[in-house]
XYZ file of C-alpha atoms in Angstrom:
256
model
C 13.067 -116.831 28.510
C 11.077 -119.866 27.461
C 8.457 -119.793 30.242
C 4.826 -120.669 29.329
C 1.848 -118.974 30.235
C 0.920 -121.240 33.407
C 4.436 -120.817 34.802
C 4.518 -117.045 33.920
C 1.035 -115.806 35.164
C -0.262 -116.914 38.408
C -4.118 -116.700 38.540
C -4.834 -116.394 41.906
C -8.395 -115.550 41.890
C -10.321 -116.198 38.690
C -14.140 -115.475 39.330
C -16.185 -116.593 35.938
C -17.803 -113.435 35.788
C -14.537 -111.047 36.264
C -14.910 -107.839 34.178
C -11.281 -106.841 35.517
C -8.106 -107.792 36.364
C -5.562 -106.721 38.785
C -2.372 -107.562 37.506
C 0.635 -107.315 39.805
C 4.582 -107.364 39.374
C 6.971 -108.423 41.598
C 9.309 -106.565 44.321
C 13.140 -106.993 44.565
C 13.490 -110.439 45.710
C 9.877 -111.212 45.989
C 7.747 -113.586 43.822
C 4.086 -113.875 44.388
C 3.369 -114.826 47.308
C 2.489 -111.920 48.596
C -0.443 -111.077 46.491
C -2.256 -114.431 47.410
C -3.815 -112.602 50.767
C -5.433 -109.998 48.565
C -8.049 -112.296 46.930
C -10.337 -111.585 50.052
C -10.018 -107.955 49.406
C -11.285 -107.668 45.931
C -14.585 -106.217 44.844
C -16.830 -108.223 43.069
C -16.230 -109.389 39.464
C -12.330 -108.437 39.939
C -9.892 -111.105 38.996
C -6.336 -111.104 40.469
C -3.180 -111.935 38.365
C 0.446 -111.672 39.531
C 3.830 -111.840 36.872
C 6.494 -114.516 37.704
C 9.673 -113.274 36.994
C 12.098 -116.026 35.597
C 14.377 -117.965 37.942
C 11.748 -118.281 40.657
C 8.759 -120.384 41.894
C 7.502 -122.340 38.690
C 9.780 -120.811 36.315
C 12.822 -122.210 38.629
C 14.965 -123.752 36.167
C 15.416 -120.641 33.791
C 18.119 -118.562 34.412
C 16.797 -114.953 36.148
C 17.301 -112.008 34.006
C 20.849 -109.845 34.186
C 19.438 -106.738 32.875
C 16.409 -104.433 33.098
C 15.907 -104.542 29.506
C 15.489 -108.297 29.593
C 13.512 -108.272 32.495
C 11.074 -105.285 30.977
C 10.752 -107.084 27.754
C 9.509 -110.480 29.309
C 7.557 -108.558 31.981
C 5.658 -106.970 29.241
C 5.019 -109.904 27.077
C 3.481 -111.491 30.035
C 1.130 -109.025 31.419
C 0.009 -108.619 28.038
C -1.137 -112.401 28.211
C -2.241 -112.368 31.969
C -5.190 -109.531 31.150
C -7.895 -110.986 29.009
C -9.792 -107.517 28.958
C -9.687 -104.633 30.865
C -6.781 -104.485 33.860
C -5.520 -102.453 36.612
C -1.280 -102.771 36.327
C 0.141 -102.626 39.910
C 3.821 -102.690 40.898
C 5.392 -102.433 44.544
C 9.155 -100.616 44.924
C 11.502 -102.298 42.090
C 8.169 -103.592 40.592
C 6.543 -100.249 40.787
C 9.229 -98.568 38.427
C 8.738 -101.975 36.310
C 4.867 -101.445 36.027
C 5.785 -97.581 34.660
C 8.115 -99.182 32.278
C 5.758 -102.113 31.120
C 2.921 -99.587 30.756
C 4.993 -96.970 28.588
C 5.965 -99.910 26.291
C 2.423 -100.946 25.720
C 1.293 -97.833 24.993
C 4.270 -97.331 22.501
C 3.393 -100.542 20.829
C -0.506 -99.559 20.286
C -1.297 -102.878 22.687
C -4.263 -102.549 25.061
C -2.720 -100.240 27.908
C -4.016 -101.167 31.561
C -7.384 -98.934 32.777
C -5.054 -97.314 35.508
C -1.338 -97.918 36.615
C -0.735 -98.238 40.442
C 2.820 -97.910 41.753
C 3.593 -98.049 45.216
C 6.889 -97.277 47.739
C 8.988 -96.164 44.507
C 10.553 -92.993 43.726
C 9.836 -91.254 40.224
C 11.700 -92.858 37.507
C 13.032 -89.759 35.639
C 15.379 -89.328 38.667
C 17.501 -91.992 37.504
C 18.520 -94.432 39.874
C 19.939 -92.867 43.245
C 21.834 -94.034 46.457
C 18.403 -93.735 48.012
C 17.071 -96.234 45.902
C 19.789 -99.129 46.393
C 18.231 -100.633 48.797
C 18.929 -103.078 49.871
C 22.556 -103.118 48.355
C 24.600 -105.180 46.651
C 27.454 -104.982 49.065
C 25.450 -106.316 52.139
C 26.355 -109.457 53.027
C 24.103 -112.572 53.063
C 23.300 -112.229 56.890
C 22.385 -108.548 56.404
C 19.916 -109.386 53.540
C 18.039 -112.025 54.984
C 17.815 -109.455 57.990
C 15.996 -106.801 55.716
C 13.887 -109.558 54.265
C 12.741 -110.876 57.573
C 12.365 -107.008 58.652
C 10.855 -105.478 55.312
C 10.572 -107.688 52.444
C 7.341 -110.064 53.641
C 9.369 -112.916 53.767
C 6.935 -115.940 53.242
C 6.694 -118.023 56.518
C 7.557 -121.228 54.800
C 10.957 -119.783 54.007
C 11.590 -118.497 57.772
C 14.217 -121.323 59.593
C 14.782 -123.218 56.559
C 18.877 -122.764 55.619
C 18.187 -124.242 52.088
C 15.405 -121.749 51.241
C 16.799 -118.959 53.178
C 19.766 -119.197 51.090
C 18.005 -119.554 47.859
C 16.012 -116.380 49.273
C 19.122 -114.501 49.125
C 20.530 -115.764 46.199
C 17.022 -114.566 44.548
C 17.406 -111.282 46.477
C 21.052 -110.645 44.814
C 19.619 -111.351 41.044
C 16.945 -109.106 41.330
C 19.760 -106.152 43.033
C 21.607 -107.043 39.635
C 19.221 -106.312 37.595
C 17.313 -102.694 39.636
C 21.196 -101.391 39.549
C 20.977 -101.371 35.846
C 17.301 -99.740 35.777
C 17.780 -96.527 33.565
C 14.993 -94.396 32.793
C 13.912 -93.615 28.945
C 14.283 -89.927 28.557
C 10.868 -88.178 27.981
C 8.762 -91.467 29.040
C 5.039 -90.677 30.395
C 2.245 -92.366 30.398
C -1.082 -91.406 28.858
C -3.153 -93.936 31.213
C -4.066 -92.603 34.936
C -1.588 -93.407 37.610
C -2.067 -93.485 41.304
C 0.594 -93.375 43.705
C 0.653 -94.984 46.788
C 3.502 -94.536 49.471
C 3.922 -95.306 53.483
C 3.758 -92.397 55.877
C 6.933 -93.767 57.590
C 8.947 -94.836 54.179
C 12.397 -93.674 54.875
C 13.313 -94.673 51.015
C 10.491 -92.361 49.513
C 11.362 -88.634 49.219
C 9.158 -86.365 50.258
C 8.032 -84.556 47.125
C 7.751 -88.355 45.255
C 4.161 -87.515 44.845
C 4.929 -84.237 42.882
C 8.005 -85.947 41.137
C 5.518 -88.941 39.844
C 2.771 -86.037 38.900
C 5.366 -85.249 36.212
C 5.508 -88.386 34.241
C 1.493 -88.144 33.856
C -0.375 -86.924 31.245
C -3.670 -88.417 32.370
C -5.282 -88.549 35.623
C -3.191 -88.515 38.883
C -3.494 -89.319 42.402
C -1.482 -89.660 45.267
C -2.496 -91.732 48.446
C -0.204 -92.108 51.717
C -0.942 -94.983 53.352
C -0.133 -95.669 57.511
C 3.605 -97.622 57.555
C 6.932 -98.325 55.910
C 7.983 -99.570 52.663
C 5.554 -102.276 52.784
C 2.876 -100.555 54.920
C 1.525 -101.998 58.150
C 0.380 -105.985 57.836
C -3.088 -104.854 57.933
C -2.717 -102.040 55.093
C -0.839 -104.483 52.828
C -3.519 -107.266 53.454
C -6.193 -104.909 52.410
C -4.372 -103.251 49.657
C -6.791 -103.295 46.829
C -9.251 -101.569 48.471
C -7.211 -98.660 48.499
C -7.385 -98.528 44.662
C -10.193 -96.909 43.651
C -10.008 -97.992 39.870
C -10.853 -101.558 40.907
C -14.566 -100.364 41.598
C -15.038 -98.086 38.736
C -17.475 -98.684 35.763
C -15.264 -101.173 33.277
C -13.189 -98.839 30.869
C -13.383 -95.898 33.402
C -10.288 -94.830 34.911
C -10.052 -93.823 38.177
């Protein structure tokens, strides 16, 4: 995959005096747009960057990844280029699994690990891929996938009602579902960095004991916070999500 840093890393908010970066990984079928609204909810001196997966936005001329390991390799290199200093790594839904994967790869390589790993709206990875996690599913029709994205997926406003863009959104969702369905957990993989788990009180995808399950793959600090709403929380909660990440307010170099 050939994307350069300018297309692979979208720097949404870059204050000159930033001492920490919140680096975000995308969810299934999503790009970086959902994170742009967070720039107004960041603590002072906090930068915001989002990783652009191949096949979308500035990388639309590249082929989409076709396997979990292929996307993980690309995402790991991009995260390391996105964080020029201390950083917190965030991933939502499929992106939560990818953030865990990236963090474990970085720790094994000896590169600069995140201060804190934040995983949102995803079950613990050591369960492996279960039917409960395959949501939405590859066998769904284009209309069903579009309905799911409009209802649950933070579909960008400019896409709604545009047949060409909606078709592209469905194609991208199918490509990401294909990658998600090749997810595999590396036996024994755990993270040493502090781990925060976020889940929605009304999210039917997340198991009731997800927090306890995630605790089993955490070797360092751990916390689990339950937020209002479903898989993407309430709109107001999503807009203010950085406010629920204590690590962003901790002294630099101190996990929270």
